[in-house]
Amino acid sequence: TEDFSSANLIEDSVFHGRLNGKNLAIKRTSMETISKIELGLFYDAIHHHPNIIRLLGTSSSMTEGSESDSFLVFEYARNGSLKDWLHGGLAMKSQFIESCYCFLTWNQRLKICLDVATAIQFMHHIMHPAYVHRNIKSRNVFLDEDFNAKVGNFAMARCVEDRVEDQQSNPSPPAS
């Protein structure tokens, strides 16, 4: 990240970095945030899916007299987010975007939709326990160098917990 240089800022608190010649996306966050993430979801080989962004690791460093810095290290999506491509922004001007095309073709858009649907289907029906993303939007869909879509920025919770909460907050009307 070149010491988290603004030149390597991708968006918000996410920076482009390199380790052993490999491109990475590094999100600076709090230890509290990391403690809320169910890391087993990302580290379990069964849960690796080509359309879900991979968490490669976490890191924390304690500096004397201040709070610790915590980091999430993700695979790098060279072509940025779907939002960048649909609404301009980085897709047309960023040094991190590999492609020189400014617009997605109809076939690329359709493939992205199918990739996202496949990721959601995997999370809901294949993973055990099932998970829901809770924040699917163009900003949270990332595009690799071949424009394969990868769902990221998880705010996930177990489906079972959601169903219990829903039933408690929205009881079924009495049968008539």
PDB file of C-alpha atoms in Angstrom:
ATOM      1  CA  THR A   1       0.000   0.000   0.000  1.00  0.00           C
ATOM      2  CA  GLU A   2       3.110   2.186   0.190  1.00  0.00           C
ATOM      3  CA  ASP A   3       2.196   3.038   3.796  1.00  0.00           C
ATOM      4  CA  PHE A   4      -1.461   3.604   2.811  1.00  0.00           C
ATOM      5  CA  SER A   5      -0.562   6.293   0.323  1.00  0.00           C
ATOM      6  CA  SER A   6      -3.495   8.261  -1.101  1.00  0.00           C
ATOM      7  CA  ALA A   7      -2.192   7.220  -4.539  1.00  0.00           C
ATOM      8  CA  ASN A   8      -3.216   3.644  -3.640  1.00  0.00           C
ATOM      9  CA  LEU A   9      -6.641   4.531  -2.266  1.00  0.00           C
ATOM     10  CA  ILE A  10      -9.347   2.605  -4.130  1.00  0.00           C
ATOM     11  CA  GLU A  11     -12.379   3.850  -2.213  1.00  0.00           C
ATOM     12  CA  ASP A  12     -13.250   4.742   1.385  1.00  0.00           C
ATOM     13  CA  SER A  13     -10.791   2.759   3.524  1.00  0.00           C
ATOM     14  CA  VAL A  14      -9.753   0.224   0.848  1.00  0.00           C
ATOM     15  CA  PHE A  15      -6.259   0.408  -0.619  1.00  0.00           C
ATOM     16  CA  HIS A  16      -4.470  -1.349  -3.452  1.00  0.00           C
ATOM     17  CA  GLY A  17      -1.447  -3.250  -2.215  1.00  0.00           C
ATOM     18  CA  ARG A  18       1.065  -5.825  -3.378  1.00  0.00           C
ATOM     19  CA  LEU A  19       2.576  -8.741  -1.541  1.00  0.00           C
ATOM     20  CA  ASN A  20       5.080 -11.083  -3.181  1.00  0.00           C
ATOM     21  CA  GLY A  21       4.091  -9.683  -6.592  1.00  0.00           C
ATOM     22  CA  LYS A  22       0.378 -10.321  -6.040  1.00  0.00           C
ATOM     23  CA  ASN A  23      -2.206  -7.518  -6.173  1.00  0.00           C
ATOM     24  CA  LEU A  24      -4.440  -7.249  -3.103  1.00  0.00           C
ATOM     25  CA  ALA A  25      -7.240  -5.063  -1.780  1.00  0.00           C
ATOM     26  CA  ILE A  26      -6.608  -4.104   1.846  1.00  0.00           C
ATOM     27  CA  LYS A  27      -9.400  -2.664   3.948  1.00  0.00           C
ATOM     28  CA  ARG A  28      -8.380  -0.708   7.022  1.00  0.00           C
ATOM     29  CA  THR A  29     -10.960  -1.309   9.742  1.00  0.00           C
ATOM     30  CA  SER A  30     -11.414  -1.678  13.478  1.00  0.00           C
ATOM     31  CA  MET A  31     -10.790  -4.800  15.516  1.00  0.00           C
ATOM     32  CA  GLU A  32     -14.449  -4.587  16.559  1.00  0.00           C
ATOM     33  CA  THR A  33     -15.529  -4.932  12.916  1.00  0.00           C
ATOM     34  CA  ILE A  34     -13.254  -7.916  12.363  1.00  0.00           C
ATOM     35  CA  SER A  35     -14.608  -9.585  15.500  1.00  0.00           C
ATOM     36  CA  LYS A  36     -18.159  -9.386  14.065  1.00  0.00           C
ATOM     37  CA  ILE A  37     -17.246 -11.174  10.822  1.00  0.00           C
ATOM     38  CA  GLU A  38     -17.718 -14.905  10.745  1.00  0.00           C
ATOM     39  CA  LEU A  39     -14.270 -15.646   9.349  1.00  0.00           C
ATOM     40  CA  GLY A  40     -14.980 -19.368   9.019  1.00  0.00           C
ATOM     41  CA  LEU A  41     -17.197 -18.483   6.075  1.00  0.00           C
ATOM     42  CA  PHE A  42     -14.169 -17.243   4.165  1.00  0.00           C
ATOM     43  CA  TYR A  43     -11.530 -19.700   5.286  1.00  0.00           C
ATOM     44  CA  ASP A  44     -13.499 -22.917   4.821  1.00  0.00           C
ATOM     45  CA  ALA A  45     -12.492 -24.435   1.470  1.00  0.00           C
ATOM     46  CA  ILE A  46     -16.047 -25.692   0.971  1.00  0.00           C
ATOM     47  CA  HIS A  47     -17.275 -22.110   0.885  1.00  0.00           C
ATOM     48  CA  HIS A  48     -14.917 -20.845  -1.821  1.00  0.00           C
ATOM     49  CA  HIS A  49     -16.944 -19.827  -4.824  1.00  0.00           C
ATOM     50  CA  PRO A  50     -15.686 -18.093  -7.983  1.00  0.00           C
ATOM     51  CA  ASN A  51     -18.318 -15.353  -7.642  1.00  0.00           C
ATOM     52  CA  ILE A  52     -17.636 -14.486  -4.001  1.00  0.00           C
ATOM     53  CA  ILE A  53     -14.676 -12.223  -3.261  1.00  0.00           C
ATOM     54  CA  ARG A  54     -12.049 -14.144  -1.291  1.00  0.00           C
ATOM     55  CA  LEU A  55     -10.813 -12.987   2.060  1.00  0.00           C
ATOM     56  CA  LEU A  56      -7.153 -13.954   2.079  1.00  0.00           C
ATOM     57  CA  GLY A  57      -6.370 -12.941   5.637  1.00  0.00           C
ATOM     58  CA  THR A  58      -6.608 -10.517   8.502  1.00  0.00           C
ATOM     59  CA  SER A  59      -3.963  -8.550  10.317  1.00  0.00           C
ATOM     60  CA  SER A  60      -3.698  -6.319  13.361  1.00  0.00           C
ATOM     61  CA  SER A  61      -0.884  -4.097  14.514  1.00  0.00           C
ATOM     62  CA  MET A  62      -0.610  -2.307  17.817  1.00  0.00           C
ATOM     63  CA  THR A  63       1.157   1.017  17.879  1.00  0.00           C
ATOM     64  CA  GLU A  64       2.295   2.434  21.176  1.00  0.00           C
ATOM     65  CA  GLY A  65      -0.106   4.958  22.671  1.00  0.00           C
ATOM     66  CA  SER A  66      -2.864   4.515  20.105  1.00  0.00           C
ATOM     67  CA  GLU A  67      -5.543   2.112  18.999  1.00  0.00           C
ATOM     68  CA  SER A  68      -4.577  -0.915  16.980  1.00  0.00           C
ATOM     69  CA  ASP A  69      -4.950  -0.919  13.224  1.00  0.00           C
ATOM     70  CA  SER A  70      -6.790  -3.896  11.811  1.00  0.00           C
ATOM     71  CA  PHE A  71      -6.920  -4.996   8.207  1.00  0.00           C
ATOM     72  CA  LEU A  72      -8.880  -7.344   5.989  1.00  0.00           C
ATOM     73  CA  VAL A  73      -6.919  -8.597   2.985  1.00  0.00           C
ATOM     74  CA  PHE A  74      -8.994  -9.522  -0.073  1.00  0.00           C
ATOM     75  CA  GLU A  75      -8.300 -10.741  -3.562  1.00  0.00           C
ATOM     76  CA  TYR A  76      -7.983  -7.805  -5.908  1.00  0.00           C
ATOM     77  CA  ALA A  77     -10.725  -7.088  -8.445  1.00  0.00           C
ATOM     78  CA  ARG A  78      -8.767  -5.331 -11.173  1.00  0.00           C
ATOM     79  CA  ASN A  79     -11.795  -3.757 -12.872  1.00  0.00           C
ATOM     80  CA  GLY A  80     -13.271  -2.163  -9.755  1.00  0.00           C
ATOM     81  CA  SER A  81     -16.916  -2.274  -8.789  1.00  0.00           C
ATOM     82  CA  LEU A  82     -19.990  -2.611 -10.959  1.00  0.00           C
ATOM     83  CA  LYS A  83     -21.014   0.830  -9.680  1.00  0.00           C
ATOM     84  CA  ASP A  84     -17.886   2.295 -11.279  1.00  0.00           C
ATOM     85  CA  TRP A  85     -18.943   0.934 -14.654  1.00  0.00           C
ATOM     86  CA  LEU A  86     -22.627   1.794 -14.435  1.00  0.00           C
ATOM     87  CA  HIS A  87     -22.203   5.296 -13.044  1.00  0.00           C
ATOM     88  CA  GLY A  88     -18.850   6.422 -14.471  1.00  0.00           C
ATOM     89  CA  GLY A  89     -16.264   7.239 -11.856  1.00  0.00           C
ATOM     90  CA  LEU A  90     -13.255   4.961 -11.556  1.00  0.00           C
ATOM     91  CA  ALA A  91     -13.989   2.950 -14.676  1.00  0.00           C
ATOM     92  CA  MET A  92     -13.027   5.862 -16.863  1.00  0.00           C
ATOM     93  CA  LYS A  93     -10.213   7.494 -14.926  1.00  0.00           C
ATOM     94  CA  SER A  94      -8.642   5.227 -12.324  1.00  0.00           C
ATOM     95  CA  GLN A  95      -5.177   3.770 -12.595  1.00  0.00           C
ATOM     96  CA  PHE A  96      -6.575   0.587 -11.039  1.00  0.00           C
ATOM     97  CA  ILE A  97      -8.938  -0.203 -13.907  1.00  0.00           C
ATOM     98  CA  GLU A  98      -7.248  -2.474 -16.399  1.00  0.00           C
ATOM     99  CA  SER A  99      -9.661  -2.308 -19.328  1.00  0.00           C
ATOM    100  CA  CYS A 100      -9.689   0.650 -21.692  1.00  0.00           C
ATOM    101  CA  TYR A 101     -13.389   0.226 -22.521  1.00  0.00           C
ATOM    102  CA  CYS A 102     -15.675   2.714 -20.805  1.00  0.00           C
ATOM    103  CA  PHE A 103     -18.957   0.820 -21.151  1.00  0.00           C
ATOM    104  CA  LEU A 104     -20.085  -2.714 -20.456  1.00  0.00           C
ATOM    105  CA  THR A 105     -21.502  -4.640 -23.368  1.00  0.00           C
ATOM    106  CA  TRP A 106     -24.913  -6.277 -23.152  1.00  0.00           C
ATOM    107  CA  ASN A 107     -23.237  -9.709 -22.889  1.00  0.00           C
ATOM    108  CA  GLN A 108     -20.973  -8.504 -20.051  1.00  0.00           C
ATOM    109  CA  ARG A 109     -23.967  -7.092 -18.189  1.00  0.00           C
ATOM    110  CA  LEU A 110     -25.910 -10.332 -18.566  1.00  0.00           C
ATOM    111  CA  LYS A 111     -22.920 -12.393 -17.393  1.00  0.00           C
ATOM    112  CA  ILE A 112     -22.503 -10.134 -14.356  1.00  0.00           C
ATOM    113  CA  CYS A 113     -26.190 -10.637 -13.470  1.00  0.00           C
ATOM    114  CA  LEU A 114     -25.797 -14.402 -13.769  1.00  0.00           C
ATOM    115  CA  ASP A 115     -22.584 -14.379 -11.693  1.00  0.00           C
ATOM    116  CA  VAL A 116     -24.307 -12.436  -8.894  1.00  0.00           C
ATOM    117  CA  ALA A 117     -27.354 -14.717  -9.014  1.00  0.00           C
ATOM    118  CA  THR A 118     -25.071 -17.765  -8.841  1.00  0.00           C
ATOM    119  CA  ALA A 119     -23.269 -16.342  -5.791  1.00  0.00           C
ATOM    120  CA  ILE A 120     -26.562 -15.623  -4.022  1.00  0.00           C
ATOM    121  CA  GLN A 121     -27.919 -19.065  -4.874  1.00  0.00           C
ATOM    122  CA  PHE A 122     -24.736 -20.601  -3.455  1.00  0.00           C
ATOM    123  CA  MET A 123     -25.005 -18.602  -0.213  1.00  0.00           C
ATOM    124  CA  HIS A 124     -28.700 -19.377   0.254  1.00  0.00           C
ATOM    125  CA  HIS A 125     -28.933 -22.999  -0.856  1.00  0.00           C
ATOM    126  CA  ILE A 126     -25.493 -24.656  -0.935  1.00  0.00           C
ATOM    127  CA  MET A 127     -23.691 -23.233   2.074  1.00  0.00           C
ATOM    128  CA  HIS A 128     -24.436 -24.878   5.365  1.00  0.00           C
ATOM    129  CA  PRO A 129     -25.498 -22.988   7.334  1.00  0.00           C
ATOM    130  CA  ALA A 130     -27.129 -20.770   4.724  1.00  0.00           C
ATOM    131  CA  TYR A 131     -26.200 -17.085   4.638  1.00  0.00           C
ATOM    132  CA  VAL A 132     -27.791 -13.923   3.349  1.00  0.00           C
ATOM    133  CA  HIS A 133     -25.782 -10.937   2.147  1.00  0.00           C
ATOM    134  CA  ARG A 134     -28.193  -8.168   3.186  1.00  0.00           C
ATOM    135  CA  ASN A 135     -26.530  -5.494   1.047  1.00  0.00           C
ATOM    136  CA  ILE A 136     -26.439  -6.461  -2.629  1.00  0.00           C
ATOM    137  CA  LYS A 137     -25.869  -3.344  -4.704  1.00  0.00           C
ATOM    138  CA  SER A 138     -23.600  -2.321  -7.562  1.00  0.00           C
ATOM    139  CA  ARG A 139     -21.005  -0.948  -5.139  1.00  0.00           C
ATOM    140  CA  ASN A 140     -20.633  -4.426  -3.576  1.00  0.00           C
ATOM    141  CA  VAL A 141     -20.186  -6.325  -6.837  1.00  0.00           C
ATOM    142  CA  PHE A 142     -16.577  -6.406  -8.009  1.00  0.00           C
ATOM    143  CA  LEU A 143     -15.195  -7.227 -11.446  1.00  0.00           C
ATOM    144  CA  ASP A 144     -11.981  -9.144 -12.022  1.00  0.00           C
ATOM    145  CA  GLU A 145      -9.720  -8.791 -15.064  1.00  0.00           C
ATOM    146  CA  ASP A 146     -12.091 -10.940 -17.151  1.00  0.00           C
ATOM    147  CA  PHE A 147     -15.196  -9.078 -15.908  1.00  0.00           C
ATOM    148  CA  ASN A 148     -16.310 -12.007 -13.771  1.00  0.00           C
ATOM    149  CA  ALA A 149     -18.508 -10.639 -10.986  1.00  0.00           C
ATOM    150  CA  LYS A 150     -17.597 -11.277  -7.350  1.00  0.00           C
ATOM    151  CA  VAL A 151     -19.929 -10.384  -4.504  1.00  0.00           C
ATOM    152  CA  GLY A 152     -18.196  -8.666  -1.590  1.00  0.00           C
ATOM    153  CA  ASN A 153     -18.718  -6.352   1.405  1.00  0.00           C
ATOM    154  CA  PHE A 154     -20.559  -8.880   3.504  1.00  0.00           C
ATOM    155  CA  ALA A 155     -23.042  -7.837   6.132  1.00  0.00           C
ATOM    156  CA  MET A 156     -24.110 -11.426   6.486  1.00  0.00           C
ATOM    157  CA  ALA A 157     -26.272 -13.210   9.021  1.00  0.00           C
ATOM    158  CA  ARG A 158     -27.522 -16.742   9.185  1.00  0.00           C
ATOM    159  CA  CYS A 159     -30.865 -17.263   7.459  1.00  0.00           C
ATOM    160  CA  VAL A 160     -32.096 -19.267  10.425  1.00  0.00           C
ATOM    161  CA  GLU A 161     -31.556 -16.311  12.765  1.00  0.00           C
ATOM    162  CA  ASP A 162     -33.431 -14.042  10.343  1.00  0.00           C
ATOM    163  CA  ARG A 163     -36.385 -16.407  10.192  1.00  0.00           C
ATOM    164  CA  VAL A 164     -36.612 -16.551  13.990  1.00  0.00           C
ATOM    165  CA  GLU A 165     -36.436 -12.743  14.255  1.00  0.00           C
ATOM    166  CA  ASP A 166     -39.014 -12.310  11.476  1.00  0.00           C
ATOM    167  CA  GLN A 167     -41.417 -14.699  13.158  1.00  0.00           C
ATOM    168  CA  GLN A 168     -41.029 -12.905  16.484  1.00  0.00           C
ATOM    169  CA  SER A 169     -41.454  -9.408  15.041  1.00  0.00           C
ATOM    170  CA  ASN A 170     -44.148 -10.347  12.491  1.00  0.00           C
ATOM    171  CA  PRO A 171     -46.306 -13.026  14.031  1.00  0.00           C
ATOM    172  CA  SER A 172     -48.649 -14.778  11.650  1.00  0.00           C
ATOM    173  CA  PRO A 173     -52.220 -13.538  11.774  1.00  0.00           C
ATOM    174  CA  PRO A 174     -54.627 -15.891  13.521  1.00  0.00           C
ATOM    175  CA  ALA A 175     -56.403 -18.349  11.259  1.00  0.00           C
ATOM    176  CA  SER A 176     -59.988 -17.438  10.564  1.00  0.00           C
TER     177      SER A 176
END
